[in-house]
CSV table of C-alpha atoms in Angstrom, one decimal:
chain,number,residue,atom,x,y,z
A,1,MET,CA,0.0,0.0,-0.1
A,2,ALA,CA,1.4,3.4,-1.0
A,3,VAL,CA,1.4,5.8,1.8
A,4,GLU,CA,1.0,9.4,0.8
A,5,PRO,CA,2.8,11.9,3.3
A,6,ARG,CA,0.7,14.3,5.0
A,7,GLN,CA,1.3,18.1,4.2
A,8,PRO,CA,3.8,19.3,6.7
A,9,THR,CA,2.6,21.8,9.4
A,10,ALA,CA,4.6,24.7,10.7
A,11,ILE,CA,5.0,24.6,14.5
A,12,ARG,CA,6.6,27.1,17.0
A,13,VAL,CA,9.1,26.7,19.7
A,14,PRO,CA,7.0,25.1,22.3
A,15,GLY,CA,5.6,22.6,19.8
A,16,VAL,CA,9.2,21.9,18.9
A,17,VAL,CA,10.3,21.3,22.3
A,18,VAL,CA,7.5,18.8,22.8
A,19,LEU,CA,8.2,16.9,19.7
A,20,GLY,CA,11.8,16.7,20.8
A,21,LEU,CA,11.0,15.5,24.4
A,22,GLY,CA,8.6,13.1,23.1
A,23,ALA,CA,11.2,11.5,20.9
A,24,MET,CA,14.0,11.5,23.7
A,25,ILE,CA,12.6,10.7,27.1
A,26,GLY,CA,11.5,7.1,26.4
A,27,LEU,CA,14.5,4.9,26.8
A,28,GLY,CA,16.8,7.2,29.1
A,29,PRO,CA,14.5,7.3,32.2
A,30,PHE,CA,13.3,3.7,32.1
A,31,LEU,CA,16.5,2.0,31.5
A,32,LEU,CA,19.7,3.8,30.7
A,33,LEU,CA,20.5,5.0,34.3
A,34,ALA,CA,21.0,1.3,35.3
A,35,PRO,CA,23.8,0.4,32.8
A,36,ALA,CA,25.3,3.7,33.4
A,37,ALA,CA,25.4,2.8,37.2
A,38,ALA,CA,26.9,-0.4,36.3
A,39,SER,CA,29.8,1.3,34.7
A,40,ALA,CA,30.5,4.3,36.9
A,41,GLY,CA,28.3,4.0,40.1
A,42,ILE,CA,27.4,7.4,41.4
A,43,TRP,CA,29.8,9.0,39.1
A,44,LEU,CA,27.1,8.6,36.4
A,45,LEU,CA,25.8,11.9,37.4
A,46,ALA,CA,29.3,13.4,36.4
A,47,GLY,CA,28.8,11.7,32.9
A,48,LEU,CA,25.5,13.1,32.4
A,49,PRO,CA,26.8,16.8,31.6
A,50,LEU,CA,29.4,15.1,29.1
A,51,ALA,CA,26.6,13.2,27.3
A,52,ALA,CA,24.5,16.5,27.2
A,53,VAL,CA,27.3,18.5,25.7
A,54,THR,CA,27.8,15.8,23.2
A,55,ALA,CA,24.2,15.7,22.2
A,56,LEU,CA,24.1,19.4,22.0
A,57,CYS,CA,26.7,19.6,19.4
A,58,ALA,CA,25.2,16.8,17.4
A,59,MET,CA,22.0,18.7,17.5
A,60,TYR,CA,23.4,21.9,16.2
A,61,SER,CA,25.4,20.0,13.6
A,62,THR,CA,22.5,18.0,12.2
A,63,SER,CA,20.3,21.2,12.1
A,64,GLU,CA,22.7,22.4,9.3
A,65,ARG,CA,21.5,19.5,7.1
A,66,SER,CA,25.0,18.7,6.0
A,67,SER,CA,25.4,15.7,3.8
A,68,ILE,CA,28.2,13.2,5.0
A,69,ARG,CA,28.3,11.7,1.6
A,70,GLU,CA,28.5,15.0,-0.2
A,71,HIS,CA,31.0,16.6,2.0
A,72,MET,CA,33.1,13.7,3.0
A,73,GLY,CA,32.8,11.1,0.1
A,74,ARG,CA,30.9,7.6,-0.5
A,75,TRP,CA,32.9,5.6,2.0
A,76,PRO,CA,32.5,7.9,5.0
A,77,GLY,CA,28.7,8.1,4.2
A,78,ARG,CA,28.5,4.3,4.0
A,79,VAL,CA,30.2,4.0,7.4
A,80,ALA,CA,28.2,6.6,8.9
A,81,GLY,CA,25.0,5.1,7.6
A,82,THR,CA,25.9,1.8,8.7
A,83,GLY,CA,26.6,2.8,12.2
A,84,ARG,CA,23.4,4.5,12.5
A,85,PHE,CA,21.3,1.7,11.0
A,86,VAL,CA,22.8,-0.8,13.4
A,87,ALA,CA,22.4,1.7,16.4
A,88,LEU,CA,18.7,2.0,15.5
A,89,GLY,CA,18.3,-1.6,15.4
A,90,CYS,CA,20.0,-2.2,18.6
A,91,LEU,CA,17.9,0.4,20.2
A,92,ALA,CA,14.6,-1.1,18.9
A,93,VAL,CA,15.9,-4.4,20.6
A,94,VAL,CA,16.6,-2.5,23.8
A,95,LEU,CA,13.2,-0.8,23.6
A,96,ALA,CA,11.2,-3.9,23.1
A,97,ARG,CA,13.0,-5.8,25.8
A,98,THR,CA,12.5,-2.8,28.3
A,99,PHE,CA,8.7,-2.5,27.5
A,100,ALA,CA,8.4,-6.3,28.0
A,101,GLU,CA,10.1,-5.9,31.6
A,102,HIS,CA,7.8,-3.2,32.6
A,103,VAL,CA,4.5,-4.3,31.0
A,104,ALA,CA,4.6,-8.2,31.0
A,105,PRO,CA,7.6,-9.2,33.4
A,106,ASP,CA,6.4,-12.7,33.5
A,107,GLN,CA,6.6,-13.3,29.9
A,108,PRO,CA,9.1,-10.9,28.6
A,109,ASP,CA,10.2,-12.7,25.3
A,110,LEU,CA,6.5,-13.0,24.1
A,111,ALA,CA,5.8,-9.5,25.1
A,112,ALA,CA,9.0,-8.1,23.4
A,113,PHE,CA,8.0,-10.1,20.1
A,114,ALA,CA,4.5,-8.9,20.4
A,115,VAL,CA,5.3,-5.1,20.7
A,116,LEU,CA,7.7,-5.4,17.8
A,117,ALA,CA,5.1,-7.1,15.7
A,118,VAL,CA,2.5,-4.5,16.3
A,119,ALA,CA,4.8,-1.5,15.8
A,120,ALA,CA,5.9,-2.8,12.5
A,121,ALA,CA,2.4,-3.8,11.5
A,122,GLY,CA,1.1,-0.4,12.5
A,123,ASN,CA,3.8,1.4,10.5
A,124,ALA,CA,3.2,-0.7,7.5
A,125,SER,CA,-0.6,0.1,7.5
A,126,GLY,CA,-0.1,3.8,8.1
A,127,LEU,CA,-2.0,3.9,11.2
A,128,LEU,CA,0.8,4.9,13.6
A,129,ARG,CA,1.2,8.5,12.7
A,130,TRP,CA,0.9,11.6,14.6
A,131,GLY,CA,1.8,15.1,14.9
A,132,SER,CA,2.3,17.5,17.7
A,133,GLY,CA,-1.1,16.9,19.4
A,134,LEU,CA,-0.3,13.4,20.1
A,135,ALA,CA,3.3,14.3,21.0
A,136,TRP,CA,1.8,16.6,23.7
A,137,LEU,CA,-0.3,13.9,25.1
A,138,ILE,CA,2.5,11.2,25.1
A,139,GLY,CA,5.0,13.7,26.5
A,140,GLY,CA,2.6,14.8,29.1
A,141,VAL,CA,1.9,11.2,30.5
A,142,VAL,CA,5.6,10.3,30.5
A,143,LEU,CA,6.6,13.5,32.4
A,144,LEU,CA,3.9,13.3,34.9
A,145,VAL,CA,5.1,9.7,35.7
A,146,LEU,CA,8.6,10.8,35.9
A,147,VAL,CA,7.8,13.8,38.2
A,148,LEU,CA,5.8,11.6,40.6
A,149,VAL,CA,8.5,9.0,40.7
A,150,ILE,CA,11.2,11.8,41.6
A,151,ALA,CA,8.9,13.2,44.1
A,152,ALA,CA,8.1,9.9,45.9
A,153,CYS,CA,11.8,8.8,45.9
A,154,LEU,CA,13.2,12.0,47.3
A,155,ALA,CA,10.2,12.4,49.9
A,156,VAL,CA,11.2,9.2,51.6
A,157,ALA,CA,14.2,8.0,53.4
A,158,PRO,CA,15.9,5.0,51.7
A,159,PRO,CA,15.7,1.6,53.4
A,160,VAL,CA,18.3,1.2,56.2
A,161,ALA,CA,21.0,-1.2,55.4
A,162,PRO,CA,21.4,-4.1,57.9
A,163,ILE,CA,24.0,-4.1,60.6
A,164,GLY,CA,27.2,-5.5,59.4
A,165,ALA,CA,26.5,-5.2,55.7
A,166,PRO,CA,29.3,-4.2,53.6
A,167,ALA,CA,29.7,-0.6,52.7
A,168,ALA,CA,28.1,0.4,49.4
A,169,GLN,CA,30.5,0.9,46.5
A,170,VAL,CA,30.4,4.4,45.1
A,171,GLY,CA,31.8,3.3,41.6
A,172,ASP,CA,34.9,4.2,39.6
A,173,PRO,CA,35.3,7.7,38.5
A,174,ARG,CA,37.6,6.5,35.5
A,175,SER,CA,34.4,5.1,34.0
A,176,LEU,CA,32.4,8.2,33.9
A,177,MET,CA,33.1,8.4,30.2
A,178,THR,CA,31.5,5.1,29.7
A,179,ALA,CA,28.6,6.2,31.6
A,180,ALA,CA,28.4,9.2,29.5
A,181,ALA,CA,28.6,7.2,26.3
A,182,ILE,CA,25.6,5.2,27.5
A,183,LEU,CA,23.6,8.2,28.7
A,184,PHE,CA,24.0,9.8,25.3
A,185,LEU,CA,21.6,7.3,24.0
A,186,GLY,CA,19.0,9.1,26.2
A,187,PHE,CA,19.3,12.1,23.9
A,188,VAL,CA,19.0,10.2,20.6
A,189,GLY,CA,15.9,11.0,18.8
A,190,PHE,CA,16.5,14.7,18.3
A,191,GLU,CA,16.8,14.4,14.7
A,192,ARG,CA,13.0,14.5,14.6
A,193,VAL,CA,13.4,18.2,15.5
A,194,THR,CA,16.9,19.0,13.8
A,195,ALA,CA,16.2,17.2,10.6
A,196,PRO,CA,12.4,16.3,10.2
A,197,ALA,CA,11.4,14.2,7.2
A,198,ASP,CA,8.9,15.0,4.6
A,199,GLY,CA,5.3,14.8,6.0
A,200,GLU,CA,6.6,15.4,9.5
A,201,PRO,CA,5.8,18.8,11.3
A,202,GLN,CA,8.1,21.2,10.0
A,203,HIS,CA,9.7,24.4,11.5
A,204,GLY,CA,12.1,27.0,10.5
A,205,TRP,CA,15.8,27.1,11.1
A,206,ARG,CA,15.5,29.9,13.6
A,207,THR,CA,12.8,28.1,15.4
A,208,THR,CA,15.0,24.8,15.6
A,209,ARG,CA,18.0,26.8,16.8
A,210,ARG,CA,16.0,28.2,19.7
A,211,ALA,CA,14.5,25.1,20.6
A,212,ILE,CA,17.6,23.0,20.7
A,213,PRO,CA,19.1,24.4,24.1
A,214,VAL,CA,15.6,24.2,25.7
A,215,ILE,CA,15.3,20.6,24.6
A,216,ALA,CA,18.8,19.7,25.7
A,217,GLY,CA,18.4,21.5,29.1
A,218,VAL,CA,15.2,20.0,30.1
A,219,VAL,CA,16.2,16.5,29.2
A,220,THR,CA,19.5,17.1,31.2
A,221,VAL,CA,17.7,18.4,34.2
A,222,LEU,CA,15.2,15.6,34.2
A,223,TYR,CA,17.8,12.9,33.9
A,224,ALA,CA,19.8,14.5,36.8
A,225,LEU,CA,16.8,14.6,39.0
A,226,LEU,CA,16.0,11.2,38.1
A,227,GLY,CA,19.4,9.9,38.7
A,228,VAL,CA,19.5,11.5,42.1
A,229,ALA,CA,16.3,10.2,43.1
A,230,LEU,CA,17.1,6.5,41.9
A,231,LEU,CA,20.5,6.7,43.7
A,232,HIS,CA,18.9,8.0,46.7
A,233,GLN,CA,16.5,5.0,47.0
A,234,LEU,CA,18.4,2.2,45.3
A,235,GLY,CA,22.2,3.1,45.8
A,236,PRO,CA,24.4,2.4,42.9
A,237,ALA,CA,24.7,-1.3,43.4
A,238,ARG,CA,21.0,-2.0,43.3
A,239,LEU,CA,20.5,0.4,40.5
A,240,ALA,CA,23.0,-1.3,38.4
A,241,LEU,CA,21.2,-4.5,38.8
A,242,SER,CA,17.6,-3.4,38.2
A,243,PRO,CA,15.9,-4.2,34.8
A,244,ALA,CA,13.2,-1.7,35.9
A,245,PRO,CA,14.7,1.2,37.8
A,246,LEU,CA,11.8,3.2,38.3
A,247,ARG,CA,9.4,0.4,39.4
A,248,ASP,CA,12.1,-0.9,41.8
A,249,ALA,CA,12.6,2.6,43.2
A,250,VAL,CA,8.9,3.4,44.0
A,251,ILE,CA,8.7,-0.1,45.5
A,252,ALA,CA,11.6,0.8,47.8
A,253,ALA,CA,10.0,4.0,48.6
A,254,ASP,CA,6.9,2.2,49.9
A,255,GLY,CA,5.0,3.3,46.7
A,256,ALA,CA,3.8,0.0,45.5
A,257,VAL,CA,0.6,1.5,44.8
A,258,MET,CA,2.1,3.7,42.0
A,259,VAL,CA,3.6,0.5,40.2
A,260,PRO,CA,0.7,0.3,37.8
A,261,PHE,CA,1.0,3.9,36.9
A,262,VAL,CA,4.7,3.7,36.3
A,263,GLU,CA,4.2,0.6,34.2
A,264,PHE,CA,1.5,2.5,32.1
A,265,GLY,CA,3.9,5.5,31.7
A,266,ALA,CA,6.8,3.2,30.6
A,267,GLY,CA,4.6,1.4,28.2
A,268,VAL,CA,3.5,4.6,26.6
A,269,GLY,CA,6.9,6.2,26.3
A,270,LEU,CA,8.7,3.0,25.3
A,271,ALA,CA,6.3,1.9,22.6
A,272,SER,CA,6.1,5.4,21.0
A,273,CYS,CA,10.0,5.5,20.8
A,274,LEU,CA,10.0,2.1,19.4
A,275,VAL,CA,7.6,3.3,16.6
A,276,LEU,CA,9.8,6.3,15.8
A,277,VAL,CA,12.9,4.1,15.7
A,278,LEU,CA,11.3,1.6,13.3
A,279,VAL,CA,10.2,4.7,11.1
A,280,ALA,CA,13.6,6.0,11.2
A,281,MET,CA,15.2,2.6,10.0
A,282,ARG,CA,12.7,2.5,7.0
A,283,ARG,CA,13.7,6.0,5.9
A,284,MET,CA,17.3,4.9,6.2
A,285,VAL,CA,16.5,1.9,3.8
A,286,VAL,CA,14.6,4.3,1.3
A,287,GLU,CA,17.5,6.7,1.4
A,288,ALA,CA,19.9,3.9,0.5
A,289,ALA,CA,17.5,2.6,-2.2
A,290,ILE,CA,17.8,6.1,-3.9
A,291,GLU,CA,21.6,5.5,-3.9
A,292,ARG,CA,21.3,1.9,-5.1
A,293,GLU,CA,22.9,0.4,-2.1
A,294,VAL,CA,20.3,-1.9,-1.0
A,295,ALA,CA,19.1,-5.3,-2.6
A,296,THR,CA,17.4,-4.7,-6.0
A,297,PRO,CA,13.8,-5.7,-4.8
A,298,LEU,CA,13.7,-3.3,-2.0
A,299,ALA,CA,15.2,-0.5,-4.1
A,300,THR,CA,12.4,-1.1,-6.7
A,301,ILE,CA,9.8,-1.0,-3.9
A,302,ALA,CA,11.2,2.2,-2.4
A,303,ARG,CA,11.4,4.2,-5.6
A,304,ALA,CA,7.9,3.0,-6.5
A,305,GLY,CA,6.8,5.0,-3.2
A,306,THR,CA,5.4,1.8,-1.6
A,307,THR,CA,6.9,1.5,2.0
A,308,TRP,CA,4.9,-1.1,3.8
A,309,PRO,CA,7.1,-4.0,2.5
A,310,ILE,CA,10.2,-2.0,3.8
A,311,ASP,CA,8.4,-1.7,7.2
A,312,LEU,CA,7.9,-5.4,7.4
A,313,VAL,CA,11.5,-6.1,6.3
A,314,VAL,CA,12.7,-3.7,9.0
A,315,GLY,CA,10.5,-5.1,11.7
A,316,GLY,CA,11.6,-8.7,10.7
A,317,LEU,CA,15.3,-7.7,11.1
A,318,VAL,CA,14.8,-6.5,14.5
A,319,VAL,CA,12.8,-9.6,15.5
A,320,LEU,CA,15.7,-11.8,14.2
A,321,ALA,CA,18.1,-9.7,16.3
A,322,LEU,CA,16.1,-9.9,19.5
A,323,PRO,CA,17.2,-13.3,20.7
A,324,LEU,CA,20.8,-12.6,19.6
A,325,LEU,CA,21.4,-9.5,21.7
A,326,ASP,CA,21.5,-9.3,25.4
A,327,LEU,CA,20.2,-5.9,26.9
A,328,THR,CA,23.8,-4.7,28.0
A,329,GLY,CA,25.5,-5.7,24.9
A,330,ALA,CA,22.7,-4.0,22.7
A,331,VAL,CA,23.0,-0.9,24.8
A,332,HIS,CA,26.8,-0.8,24.5
A,333,LEU,CA,26.7,-1.6,20.6
A,334,ALA,CA,24.1,1.1,20.0
A,335,ALA,CA,26.0,3.7,21.9
A,336,CYS,CA,29.2,3.0,20.0
A,337,CYS,CA,27.6,2.9,16.6
A,338,VAL,CA,25.6,6.1,17.1
A,339,LEU,CA,28.7,7.9,18.6
A,340,VAL,CA,30.4,6.9,15.3
A,341,HIS,CA,27.6,8.3,13.2
A,342,TYR,CA,27.5,11.7,14.9
A,343,ALA,CA,31.3,11.9,14.7
A,344,PHE,CA,31.0,11.9,10.9
A,345,ALA,CA,28.0,14.1,11.1
A,346,ASN,CA,30.0,16.7,13.1
A,347,ALA,CA,32.9,16.3,10.7
A,348,ALA,CA,30.7,16.8,7.6
A,349,THR,CA,29.3,20.0,9.2
A,350,ARG,CA,32.7,21.3,9.8
A,351,VAL,CA,33.8,20.7,6.2
A,352,GLU,CA,30.7,22.5,4.9
A,353,LEU,CA,31.1,25.5,7.2
A,354,ILE,CA,34.9,26.1,6.3
A,355,ASP,CA,34.1,28.8,3.7
A,356,GLN,CA,31.1,30.3,5.5
A,357,GLN,CA,32.7,32.4,8.0
A,358,ARG,CA,30.6,31.1,11.0
A,359,THR,CA,33.2,30.5,13.7
A,360,TRP,CA,30.9,29.0,16.5
A,361,PRO,CA,29.0,26.5,14.6
A,362,MET,CA,32.5,25.2,13.3
A,363,ARG,CA,33.8,25.1,16.9
A,364,THR,CA,30.9,23.4,18.0
A,365,ALA,CA,31.1,20.7,15.1
A,366,CYS,CA,34.8,20.2,15.9
A,367,PHE,CA,34.2,19.8,19.7
A,368,GLY,CA,31.3,17.5,18.9
A,369,LEU,CA,33.6,15.4,16.6
A,370,GLY,CA,36.3,15.1,19.3
A,371,ILE,CA,34.0,14.3,22.2
A,372,SER,CA,32.2,11.7,20.2
A,373,VAL,CA,35.3,9.9,19.4
A,374,MET,CA,36.4,10.0,23.1
A,375,LEU,CA,33.0,8.6,24.4
A,376,ALA,CA,33.0,5.8,21.7
A,377,MET,CA,36.5,4.7,22.6
A,378,SER,CA,35.6,4.5,26.3
A,379,LEU,CA,33.3,1.8,25.7
A,380,PRO,CA,34.5,-2.0,26.4
A,381,PRO,CA,37.0,-3.4,23.9
A,382,MET,CA,34.7,-6.1,22.7
A,383,THR,CA,32.1,-3.6,21.8
A,384,LEU,CA,34.7,-1.7,19.9
A,385,LEU,CA,35.8,-4.7,18.0
A,386,THR,CA,32.2,-5.6,17.3
A,387,THR,CA,31.6,-2.0,16.0
A,388,LEU,CA,34.4,-2.2,13.8
A,389,VAL,CA,33.5,-5.5,12.2
A,390,VAL,CA,29.8,-4.4,11.8
A,391,LEU,CA,30.9,-1.1,10.1
A,392,VAL,CA,33.5,-2.8,7.7
A,393,VAL,CA,30.9,-5.5,6.7
A,394,GLY,CA,28.1,-3.2,6.2
A,395,SER,CA,30.2,-0.7,4.0
A,396,CYS,CA,31.5,-3.6,1.9
A,397,LEU,CA,28.0,-4.8,1.4
A,398,GLY,CA,26.9,-1.5,0.2
A,399,ALA,CA,29.9,-1.3,-2.1
A,400,LEU,CA,29.0,-4.7,-3.5
A,401,ILE,CA,25.4,-4.2,-4.1
A,402,SER,CA,25.9,-0.7,-5.7
A,403,HIS,CA,29.1,-1.8,-7.6
A,404,ARG,CA,30.7,1.6,-6.6
A,405,TRP,CA,33.8,1.2,-4.6
A,406,ARG,CA,34.6,4.9,-4.6
């Protein structure tokens, strides 16, 4: 079924902020603080500003709409595209697993497969489409849940440790860069604001530039308050081991009555972000089809303007990856791949702006390039090796299919 894009609607700064928040506060609050705590303990709070600055640089760079392929060449474009596609696939796996842990903890595998199937089928049918109105509703529900969790956790004293229990470990400050790399995933989704696709709500360049610091600031403050609240109730060790940190935190704060509300908010936020991730993967396939770097049947379908088979293929790929990736490995691989992508995005923006006498955007892009590489290199060695293999294989497959090696 061919899906006709809706006419874009111009929106103002508050609407842009809500769109950004709706795309960014799904995975971060409901999961990412746990693996960040596993890496750095309480030092995850020191890693959060690094993640926020990295995201801010990437947001400004992507708002310039610089083409990596055009400004850096075909191979850097393939590497960056492969990195982003794999990162989105890993994020889809993580979102599905986290959704299942909150909504159906007794049958997590079945629930993860089910939410992926529903999201893929909804995208293919064209039913799961929304603008700023639904974004306001989803963002409001998730924000209300997070505010209530923060208030409940900070208002109640944490459980007292038994006498003779070993002292809690505070974590390793040398791992705060790793925590920052993981927390950066909590900001991913901003391209819905900085580079909206055709048919999505549109806004001017000035509106985008004004909304960017507001979005980054709100998300950073929200994650910081949530991190303080969860560490207050659970401590770094329990937080690191929790598959559903918000649920465990409200239970520890004698707020078991809030658990259904938390699970509902998690389901809404995670499912909406999963839909957006699958849509982004479909768009990448369509863009690759234009460059003739995907299999011929998909390229033919994409150029014909029919997207539902691509939605089903993308959903099928994620379903196949679901049993192959554990939660921590998928988070690490997604973080490394997406940081590689935004390193190239910052570099492309820097190259484009060389002759435009715009000093601060160039400096922002340079700084974003450097810090993206540093955060990626702080991840575990096995993650770096896996990322290298994935990027090489993906780039070579693109070259083989397109018969263009340079």
